[in-house]
CSV table of C-alpha atoms in Angstrom, one decimal:
chain,number,residue,atom,x,y,z
A,1,UNK,CA,-0.2,-0.3,0.1
A,2,UNK,CA,2.9,2.2,0.6
A,3,UNK,CA,4.6,1.7,-2.3
A,4,UNK,CA,1.3,2.9,-4.4
A,5,UNK,CA,1.2,5.9,-1.9
A,6,UNK,CA,4.5,6.8,-2.9
A,7,UNK,CA,4.3,6.2,-6.6
A,8,UNK,CA,1.0,8.1,-6.8
A,9,UNK,CA,2.9,10.9,-4.8
A,10,UNK,CA,5.6,11.5,-7.7
A,11,UNK,CA,3.3,11.2,-10.8
A,12,UNK,CA,1.5,14.1,-9.3
A,13,UNK,CA,4.3,16.0,-8.4
A,14,UNK,CA,5.1,14.8,-12.4
A,15,UNK,CA,2.3,16.2,-13.6
A,16,UNK,CA,3.0,19.5,-11.8
A,17,UNK,CA,5.9,20.1,-13.3
A,18,UNK,CA,5.2,18.8,-16.2
A,19,UNK,CA,1.8,21.3,-16.5
A,20,UNK,CA,4.2,24.1,-15.9
A,21,UNK,CA,6.0,23.3,-19.2
A,22,UNK,CA,3.5,22.6,-21.3
A,23,UNK,CA,0.1,24.6,-20.3
A,24,UNK,CA,-2.0,23.2,-23.3
A,25,UNK,CA,-1.9,19.4,-23.4
A,26,UNK,CA,-3.6,17.0,-25.4
A,27,UNK,CA,-3.5,13.2,-26.4
A,28,UNK,CA,-0.9,14.7,-29.1
A,29,UNK,CA,1.2,16.9,-28.1
A,30,UNK,CA,2.3,15.3,-24.9
A,31,UNK,CA,0.4,11.3,-24.5
A,32,UNK,CA,2.2,11.0,-21.5
A,33,UNK,CA,1.8,13.9,-19.5
A,34,UNK,CA,-1.9,14.4,-20.4
A,35,UNK,CA,-2.7,10.3,-19.2
A,36,UNK,CA,-1.2,11.8,-15.9
A,37,UNK,CA,-3.0,15.2,-15.9
A,38,UNK,CA,-6.3,13.6,-16.2
A,39,UNK,CA,-5.5,10.9,-13.4
A,40,UNK,CA,-4.2,13.5,-10.9
A,41,UNK,CA,-6.8,15.9,-11.7
A,42,UNK,CA,-8.4,16.7,-8.4
A,43,UNK,CA,-4.9,16.7,-6.8
A,44,UNK,CA,-3.1,19.2,-9.7
A,45,UNK,CA,-6.4,21.2,-9.2
A,46,UNK,CA,-5.9,22.3,-5.1
A,47,UNK,CA,-2.3,22.7,-6.5
A,48,UNK,CA,-2.4,25.0,-8.8
A,49,UNK,CA,-4.9,26.5,-6.5
A,50,UNK,CA,-2.7,27.9,-4.0
A,51,UNK,CA,-0.7,29.5,-6.6
A,52,UNK,CA,-4.0,30.9,-7.4
A,53,UNK,CA,-3.8,29.6,-11.0
A,54,UNK,CA,-7.0,27.5,-13.1
A,55,UNK,CA,-6.6,24.2,-13.9
A,56,UNK,CA,-9.1,23.3,-16.8
A,57,UNK,CA,-10.4,20.2,-18.5
A,58,UNK,CA,-12.6,20.7,-21.2
A,59,UNK,CA,-13.1,17.1,-22.9
A,60,UNK,CA,-9.0,15.4,-23.7
A,61,UNK,CA,-7.6,19.0,-23.5
A,62,UNK,CA,-6.0,20.2,-20.4
A,63,UNK,CA,-5.7,23.9,-19.5
A,64,UNK,CA,-2.9,25.9,-17.1
A,65,UNK,CA,-4.7,29.3,-16.7
A,66,UNK,CA,-1.7,31.3,-15.3
A,67,UNK,CA,-4.0,34.0,-14.0
A,68,UNK,CA,-2.5,37.6,-13.7
A,69,UNK,CA,-2.4,38.8,-10.1
A,70,UNK,CA,-2.4,43.0,-10.2
A,71,UNK,CA,-1.1,42.9,-14.2
A,72,UNK,CA,1.3,40.5,-12.9
A,73,UNK,CA,2.7,37.2,-14.3
A,74,UNK,CA,5.8,35.6,-12.6
A,75,UNK,CA,8.6,34.1,-15.2
A,76,UNK,CA,11.5,33.7,-15.4
A,77,UNK,CA,13.4,36.4,-17.5
A,78,UNK,CA,15.1,35.2,-21.5
A,79,UNK,CA,17.2,36.9,-23.2
A,80,UNK,CA,15.7,36.0,-26.6
A,81,UNK,CA,11.8,35.5,-26.2
A,82,UNK,CA,9.7,35.4,-29.2
A,83,UNK,CA,9.2,38.3,-31.2
A,84,UNK,CA,6.1,40.3,-31.0
A,85,UNK,CA,5.2,39.8,-34.7
A,86,UNK,CA,5.9,35.7,-34.5
A,87,UNK,CA,3.5,36.6,-31.5
A,88,UNK,CA,0.6,38.4,-33.0
A,89,UNK,CA,0.9,36.5,-36.0
A,90,UNK,CA,0.4,33.3,-33.7
A,91,UNK,CA,-3.3,34.7,-32.3
A,92,UNK,CA,-4.0,35.8,-35.9
A,93,UNK,CA,-2.8,32.2,-37.5
A,94,UNK,CA,-5.4,30.7,-34.4
A,95,UNK,CA,-8.3,33.1,-35.3
A,96,UNK,CA,-8.2,31.7,-39.2
A,97,UNK,CA,-8.5,28.2,-38.2
A,98,UNK,CA,-11.6,29.0,-36.4
A,99,UNK,CA,-12.7,29.8,-40.1
A,100,UNK,CA,-11.9,26.5,-41.1
A,101,UNK,CA,-13.3,23.0,-41.3
A,102,UNK,CA,-11.8,20.2,-39.2
A,103,UNK,CA,-8.6,20.1,-42.2
A,104,UNK,CA,-6.0,22.5,-43.2
A,105,UNK,CA,-3.0,23.4,-44.5
A,106,UNK,CA,-0.3,26.1,-44.2
A,107,UNK,CA,-1.1,27.4,-47.1
A,108,UNK,CA,-5.1,27.7,-46.4
A,109,UNK,CA,-4.0,29.0,-42.7
A,110,UNK,CA,-1.6,31.9,-44.8
A,111,UNK,CA,-4.6,32.8,-47.2
A,112,UNK,CA,-6.3,33.2,-44.4
A,113,UNK,CA,-3.8,35.8,-42.2
A,114,UNK,CA,-3.3,37.4,-45.7
A,115,UNK,CA,-7.7,38.6,-45.5
A,116,UNK,CA,-7.3,38.7,-41.6
A,117,UNK,CA,-4.8,41.3,-41.5
A,118,UNK,CA,-5.3,43.0,-44.9
A,119,UNK,CA,-9.0,44.4,-43.6
A,120,UNK,CA,-9.4,48.3,-43.1
A,121,UNK,CA,-10.3,47.7,-39.7
A,122,UNK,CA,-7.4,45.4,-38.9
A,123,UNK,CA,-5.3,46.7,-35.7
A,124,UNK,CA,-2.2,44.1,-36.7
A,125,UNK,CA,-0.1,45.1,-39.8
A,126,UNK,CA,-1.4,43.6,-43.2
A,127,UNK,CA,0.9,40.1,-43.1
A,128,UNK,CA,2.7,39.7,-47.1
A,129,UNK,CA,2.7,35.9,-48.2
A,130,UNK,CA,5.2,37.7,-51.3
A,131,UNK,CA,7.9,38.4,-48.5
A,132,UNK,CA,10.2,35.6,-47.9
A,133,UNK,CA,10.7,37.0,-43.7
A,134,UNK,CA,7.0,36.9,-43.6
A,135,UNK,CA,6.6,33.7,-44.4
A,136,UNK,CA,9.3,32.5,-41.5
A,137,UNK,CA,7.8,34.3,-39.2
A,138,UNK,CA,4.2,32.7,-39.9
A,139,UNK,CA,6.1,29.4,-39.8
A,140,UNK,CA,6.9,30.0,-36.2
A,141,UNK,CA,3.5,31.1,-35.6
A,142,UNK,CA,2.0,27.5,-37.0
A,143,UNK,CA,4.5,25.3,-35.4
A,144,UNK,CA,4.0,26.9,-32.1
A,145,UNK,CA,0.4,26.4,-33.0
A,146,UNK,CA,1.2,22.8,-33.1
A,147,UNK,CA,3.5,22.2,-30.2
A,148,UNK,CA,-0.2,23.5,-28.1
A,149,UNK,CA,-1.8,21.0,-29.8
A,150,UNK,CA,-3.7,23.1,-31.5
A,151,UNK,CA,-2.7,21.5,-35.0
A,152,UNK,CA,-1.7,18.2,-35.7
A,153,UNK,CA,0.2,17.5,-38.5
A,154,UNK,CA,-0.8,15.2,-40.9
A,155,UNK,CA,2.0,15.4,-43.9
A,156,UNK,CA,5.6,14.6,-42.1
A,157,UNK,CA,7.5,15.6,-45.3
A,158,UNK,CA,9.8,18.5,-44.0
A,159,UNK,CA,11.1,19.2,-47.6
A,160,UNK,CA,7.4,20.4,-48.7
A,161,UNK,CA,7.4,23.0,-45.3
A,162,UNK,CA,10.9,24.3,-46.6
A,163,UNK,CA,9.3,24.8,-50.3
A,164,UNK,CA,6.5,26.5,-49.0
A,165,UNK,CA,9.2,29.0,-47.0
A,166,UNK,CA,11.2,29.4,-49.4
A,167,UNK,CA,9.2,29.8,-52.5
A,168,UNK,CA,5.9,29.7,-51.7
A,169,UNK,CA,5.3,26.5,-53.7
A,170,UNK,CA,2.3,23.8,-52.8
A,171,UNK,CA,0.7,23.8,-49.8
A,172,UNK,CA,3.7,23.2,-47.7
A,173,UNK,CA,1.8,20.5,-44.9
A,174,UNK,CA,-1.6,19.2,-44.1
A,175,UNK,CA,-3.3,19.2,-40.1
A,176,UNK,CA,-5.8,18.1,-38.3
A,177,UNK,CA,-7.5,21.3,-36.2
A,178,UNK,CA,-8.7,20.3,-32.3
A,179,UNK,CA,-10.7,22.2,-32.1
A,180,UNK,CA,-11.0,22.1,-28.3
A,181,UNK,CA,-7.5,23.1,-28.1
A,182,UNK,CA,-7.8,25.7,-30.3
A,183,UNK,CA,-10.6,27.6,-27.4
A,184,UNK,CA,-8.4,27.1,-24.7
A,185,UNK,CA,-5.8,28.7,-26.2
A,186,UNK,CA,-6.6,32.0,-24.5
A,187,UNK,CA,-8.8,32.9,-21.8
A,188,UNK,CA,-10.3,36.3,-22.3
A,189,UNK,CA,-10.6,36.0,-18.4
A,190,UNK,CA,-6.9,35.7,-18.0
A,191,UNK,CA,-6.4,38.1,-21.0
A,192,UNK,CA,-8.1,40.8,-19.4
A,193,UNK,CA,-6.6,41.0,-16.0
A,194,UNK,CA,-3.6,41.4,-17.7
A,195,UNK,CA,-4.7,44.9,-17.7
A,196,UNK,CA,-6.3,46.1,-14.5
A,197,UNK,CA,-9.2,48.5,-14.6
A,198,UNK,CA,-7.4,51.8,-14.4
A,199,UNK,CA,-8.2,53.6,-10.5
A,200,UNK,CA,-7.9,49.6,-9.3
A,201,UNK,CA,-6.1,49.6,-5.6
A,202,UNK,CA,-2.9,48.3,-6.7
A,203,UNK,CA,-1.8,47.5,-2.7
A,204,UNK,CA,-4.6,46.3,-1.8
A,205,UNK,CA,-4.6,43.6,-3.6
A,206,UNK,CA,-0.7,42.9,-3.7
A,207,UNK,CA,-1.6,42.3,-0.1
A,208,UNK,CA,-4.3,40.2,-1.0
A,209,UNK,CA,-2.3,38.2,-3.1
A,210,UNK,CA,1.2,38.2,-1.1
A,211,UNK,CA,1.4,34.3,-0.5
A,212,UNK,CA,0.9,33.1,-4.0
A,213,UNK,CA,3.1,36.2,-5.1
A,214,UNK,CA,6.4,34.4,-3.6
A,215,UNK,CA,4.8,31.1,-4.1
A,216,UNK,CA,5.0,31.3,-7.3
A,217,UNK,CA,8.3,33.3,-7.5
A,218,UNK,CA,10.0,30.6,-5.6
A,219,UNK,CA,8.6,27.6,-8.9
A,220,UNK,CA,9.1,29.8,-11.8
A,221,UNK,CA,12.0,31.5,-11.1
A,222,UNK,CA,15.6,30.1,-10.1
A,223,UNK,CA,15.4,31.8,-6.4
A,224,UNK,CA,13.2,33.9,-4.4
A,225,UNK,CA,16.1,36.7,-3.0
A,226,UNK,CA,14.3,39.0,-0.1
A,227,UNK,CA,16.4,41.7,-2.1
A,228,UNK,CA,14.0,41.1,-5.1
A,229,UNK,CA,11.0,42.0,-3.4
A,230,UNK,CA,9.5,44.6,-1.5
A,231,UNK,CA,9.6,45.6,1.8
A,232,UNK,CA,6.3,44.8,2.5
A,233,UNK,CA,6.9,41.1,0.6
A,234,UNK,CA,10.1,40.8,2.1
A,235,UNK,CA,9.2,40.6,5.7
A,236,UNK,CA,6.3,38.7,5.1
A,237,UNK,CA,8.3,36.0,3.0
A,238,UNK,CA,11.1,35.6,5.8
A,239,UNK,CA,8.1,35.3,8.5
A,240,UNK,CA,6.5,32.2,6.1
A,241,UNK,CA,9.6,30.7,4.6
A,242,UNK,CA,9.3,27.6,5.8
A,243,UNK,CA,5.8,27.4,4.9
A,244,UNK,CA,6.6,28.1,1.7
A,245,UNK,CA,9.5,26.3,1.6
A,246,UNK,CA,7.2,22.5,2.7
A,247,UNK,CA,4.4,24.1,0.0
A,248,UNK,CA,7.5,24.0,-2.6
A,249,UNK,CA,8.5,20.8,-1.7
A,250,UNK,CA,5.6,18.9,-1.2
A,251,UNK,CA,4.1,20.0,-4.7
A,252,UNK,CA,7.4,20.0,-7.3
A,253,UNK,CA,9.0,16.6,-4.9
A,254,UNK,CA,12.0,18.6,-5.0
A,255,UNK,CA,14.9,20.4,-2.2
A,256,UNK,CA,14.2,24.1,-0.2
A,257,UNK,CA,17.2,25.4,0.5
A,258,UNK,CA,17.0,28.4,2.9
A,259,UNK,CA,19.3,30.7,3.0
A,260,UNK,CA,19.2,34.4,5.0
A,261,UNK,CA,18.9,35.8,1.6
A,262,UNK,CA,16.3,34.1,0.4
A,263,UNK,CA,15.3,30.8,-1.4
A,264,UNK,CA,15.9,28.1,-4.0
A,265,UNK,CA,14.1,25.4,-5.1
A,266,UNK,CA,16.2,22.6,-6.6
A,267,UNK,CA,13.4,20.4,-8.5
A,268,UNK,CA,14.3,16.2,-8.8
A,269,UNK,CA,16.1,15.0,-11.3
A,270,UNK,CA,14.3,12.0,-12.3
A,271,UNK,CA,11.3,13.4,-13.0
A,272,UNK,CA,10.3,13.5,-16.4
A,273,UNK,CA,9.7,16.7,-17.0
A,274,UNK,CA,12.1,18.3,-14.6
A,275,UNK,CA,14.7,19.1,-17.7
A,276,UNK,CA,12.6,21.2,-19.2
A,277,UNK,CA,12.1,23.0,-16.3
A,278,UNK,CA,15.3,23.6,-15.2
A,279,UNK,CA,17.8,26.0,-16.9
A,280,UNK,CA,20.9,23.9,-18.1
A,281,UNK,CA,23.5,25.8,-16.8
A,282,UNK,CA,26.5,25.9,-17.0
A,283,UNK,CA,27.1,23.5,-19.5
A,284,UNK,CA,30.7,22.7,-20.9
A,285,UNK,CA,31.3,24.9,-23.6
A,286,UNK,CA,33.1,28.4,-23.5
A,287,UNK,CA,30.5,31.2,-23.3
A,288,UNK,CA,28.8,29.4,-20.2
A,289,UNK,CA,33.3,29.3,-18.5
A,290,UNK,CA,33.5,33.4,-19.6
A,291,UNK,CA,30.5,33.7,-17.5
A,292,UNK,CA,31.4,31.6,-14.7
A,293,UNK,CA,34.9,33.7,-14.8
A,294,UNK,CA,33.6,37.4,-15.0
A,295,UNK,CA,31.0,36.3,-12.4
A,296,UNK,CA,33.7,34.6,-10.3
A,297,UNK,CA,35.9,38.3,-10.8
A,298,UNK,CA,33.3,40.9,-10.1
A,299,UNK,CA,32.5,39.0,-7.4
A,300,UNK,CA,35.4,39.2,-5.4
A,301,UNK,CA,35.7,42.9,-6.7
A,302,UNK,CA,32.5,44.4,-6.4
A,303,UNK,CA,31.0,45.9,-3.6
A,304,UNK,CA,28.9,43.3,-1.6
A,305,UNK,CA,25.6,44.9,0.0
A,306,UNK,CA,24.4,43.7,3.1
A,307,UNK,CA,21.4,41.4,1.3
A,308,UNK,CA,24.4,39.7,-0.5
A,309,UNK,CA,24.5,41.6,-3.3
A,310,UNK,CA,27.4,42.4,-5.3
A,311,UNK,CA,27.6,46.2,-7.5
A,312,UNK,CA,29.7,47.1,-10.0
A,313,UNK,CA,30.1,49.4,-12.3
A,314,UNK,CA,29.9,49.4,-16.3
A,315,UNK,CA,33.3,50.4,-16.9
A,316,UNK,CA,34.7,48.4,-14.1
A,317,UNK,CA,33.1,45.3,-15.4
A,318,UNK,CA,35.1,46.2,-19.2
A,319,UNK,CA,38.3,46.3,-17.0
A,320,UNK,CA,37.5,42.6,-15.7
A,321,UNK,CA,36.2,41.4,-19.8
A,322,UNK,CA,39.6,42.5,-20.5
A,323,UNK,CA,41.9,40.9,-17.8
A,324,UNK,CA,40.1,37.7,-18.9
A,325,UNK,CA,40.8,37.8,-22.3
A,326,UNK,CA,44.6,38.3,-21.3
A,327,UNK,CA,45.2,36.3,-18.8
A,328,UNK,CA,43.5,33.6,-20.2
A,329,UNK,CA,44.2,34.2,-23.3
A,330,UNK,CA,45.2,30.8,-24.6
A,331,UNK,CA,42.5,28.9,-23.0
A,332,UNK,CA,39.8,30.9,-24.9
A,333,UNK,CA,38.6,29.5,-28.6
A,334,UNK,CA,38.8,31.2,-31.1
A,335,UNK,CA,35.8,33.2,-31.3
A,336,UNK,CA,36.6,35.3,-28.0
A,337,UNK,CA,40.7,35.7,-29.0
A,338,UNK,CA,40.0,37.6,-31.9
A,339,UNK,CA,36.7,39.2,-31.0
A,340,UNK,CA,37.7,40.0,-27.3
A,341,UNK,CA,34.5,42.5,-27.2
A,342,UNK,CA,31.9,39.7,-27.4
A,343,UNK,CA,33.2,38.4,-23.9
A,344,UNK,CA,31.0,40.6,-21.9
A,345,UNK,CA,27.6,40.8,-23.8
A,346,UNK,CA,27.9,36.7,-24.0
A,347,UNK,CA,28.9,36.5,-20.3
A,348,UNK,CA,25.7,39.4,-19.6
A,349,UNK,CA,23.2,37.1,-21.6
A,350,UNK,CA,24.3,33.9,-20.0
A,351,UNK,CA,24.2,35.2,-16.2
A,352,UNK,CA,20.9,36.8,-16.7
A,353,UNK,CA,19.2,33.3,-18.2
A,354,UNK,CA,20.3,32.1,-15.2
A,355,UNK,CA,18.9,34.3,-13.2
A,356,UNK,CA,22.5,35.6,-11.6
A,357,UNK,CA,22.5,39.2,-12.6
A,358,UNK,CA,20.5,42.4,-13.3
A,359,UNK,CA,21.8,45.3,-15.5
A,360,UNK,CA,20.6,48.6,-15.1
A,361,UNK,CA,20.1,51.8,-18.2
A,362,UNK,CA,23.8,52.1,-17.3
A,363,UNK,CA,25.3,49.0,-17.9
A,364,UNK,CA,26.2,48.7,-14.1
A,365,UNK,CA,25.5,45.1,-12.7
A,366,UNK,CA,24.0,43.7,-9.9
A,367,UNK,CA,25.1,40.5,-9.1
A,368,UNK,CA,22.2,38.5,-7.3
A,369,UNK,CA,23.5,36.8,-4.1
A,370,UNK,CA,22.8,33.5,-5.1
A,371,UNK,CA,25.9,34.0,-8.2
A,372,UNK,CA,28.4,33.1,-4.9
A,373,UNK,CA,27.4,29.5,-5.1
A,374,UNK,CA,29.5,29.3,-8.3
A,375,UNK,CA,33.0,29.7,-7.1
A,376,UNK,CA,36.4,29.0,-9.0
A,377,UNK,CA,35.4,27.9,-12.0
A,378,UNK,CA,37.8,26.3,-14.0
A,379,UNK,CA,38.0,24.3,-17.9
A,380,UNK,CA,37.5,20.8,-17.5
A,381,UNK,CA,39.8,18.3,-19.7
A,382,UNK,CA,36.7,18.1,-22.4
A,383,UNK,CA,34.9,21.5,-22.9
A,384,UNK,CA,37.7,23.5,-25.0
A,385,UNK,CA,36.8,20.2,-27.7
A,386,UNK,CA,33.4,20.5,-26.9
A,387,UNK,CA,33.3,24.4,-27.7
A,388,UNK,CA,35.1,24.0,-30.9
A,389,UNK,CA,33.1,21.7,-32.3
A,390,UNK,CA,30.1,23.4,-31.6
A,391,UNK,CA,31.1,26.4,-33.0
A,392,UNK,CA,31.7,24.4,-36.4
A,393,UNK,CA,28.7,23.4,-36.7
A,394,UNK,CA,26.9,26.8,-36.4
């Protein structure tokens, strides 16, 4: 009996993590996660309610709606988010699918998108299928709908897609339309909450949602750092740190480090979707090593605050990057030997993705307290060869 209970809890936790990484699930886009979500729907609904989220099961579609609080959705920093045009065309393509039968093609979607955006009252810039980059963006939008299970591809010949993208020849690909998934793709109620009404009492709303907001930060981002919070939120988070840690452990099966500067959730590596929810860093590659070296040097030379953060002015960062290039020239790959100006932006992008760095408008650095976890980086025996191979393939 105990073995069954343990297995059930592991499945619930795996499905919880999985739905955070894949919020719209159908039998076609992730059959395993779909089965687990339906099997443990009651427990998952309760757990997501603790986060202030809504889990909707409509027929064969499972949809997690991340309800905004005060117009805010908790997400980690992304250095290369989808471009606005891609997201807009994704929504227009979804609207085009609503006007189609149960099946469609890439060319038919393209024709509908051109028609929808071509009317005078359209708030969207007209889509031009004769322009190659526009077709490429629409293909990205259609692939996004396919990943969400809204479109199910019937033809698997990638050459047909390439021919359509390059020369606008053929149908591109054929798709079945999952109308239940299409209906759940965008929820008007959730979208409305992303823009709270003018004049609403934001202070009162933030106070009323303090628990869920703190829990969201702990589960959805690399770490909950008190220094990143308002004074009221930080005081509250410190007072309920134990409860936050226990809630996160229960729902994810991970471990929570309770530190003076905040809380860090570490997901269990054996859960099927934990890898998708965890930043794969540092890698055995030059950009990661450069970021770690610059982070280590910044931590040693910057001004440390009472919260554990480290501050550096922009010119100090430039000096550290120049020193890294000089002192470690023989250990760098050709890319960074020949283009030392790429060291700083590469390190910044990597550290920001990892949730370890903030940069202000003047280029000044604020290293998060969690950066202290990474000290004395040294290249492994295989990192140089691995990086050269990666660069050669790009």
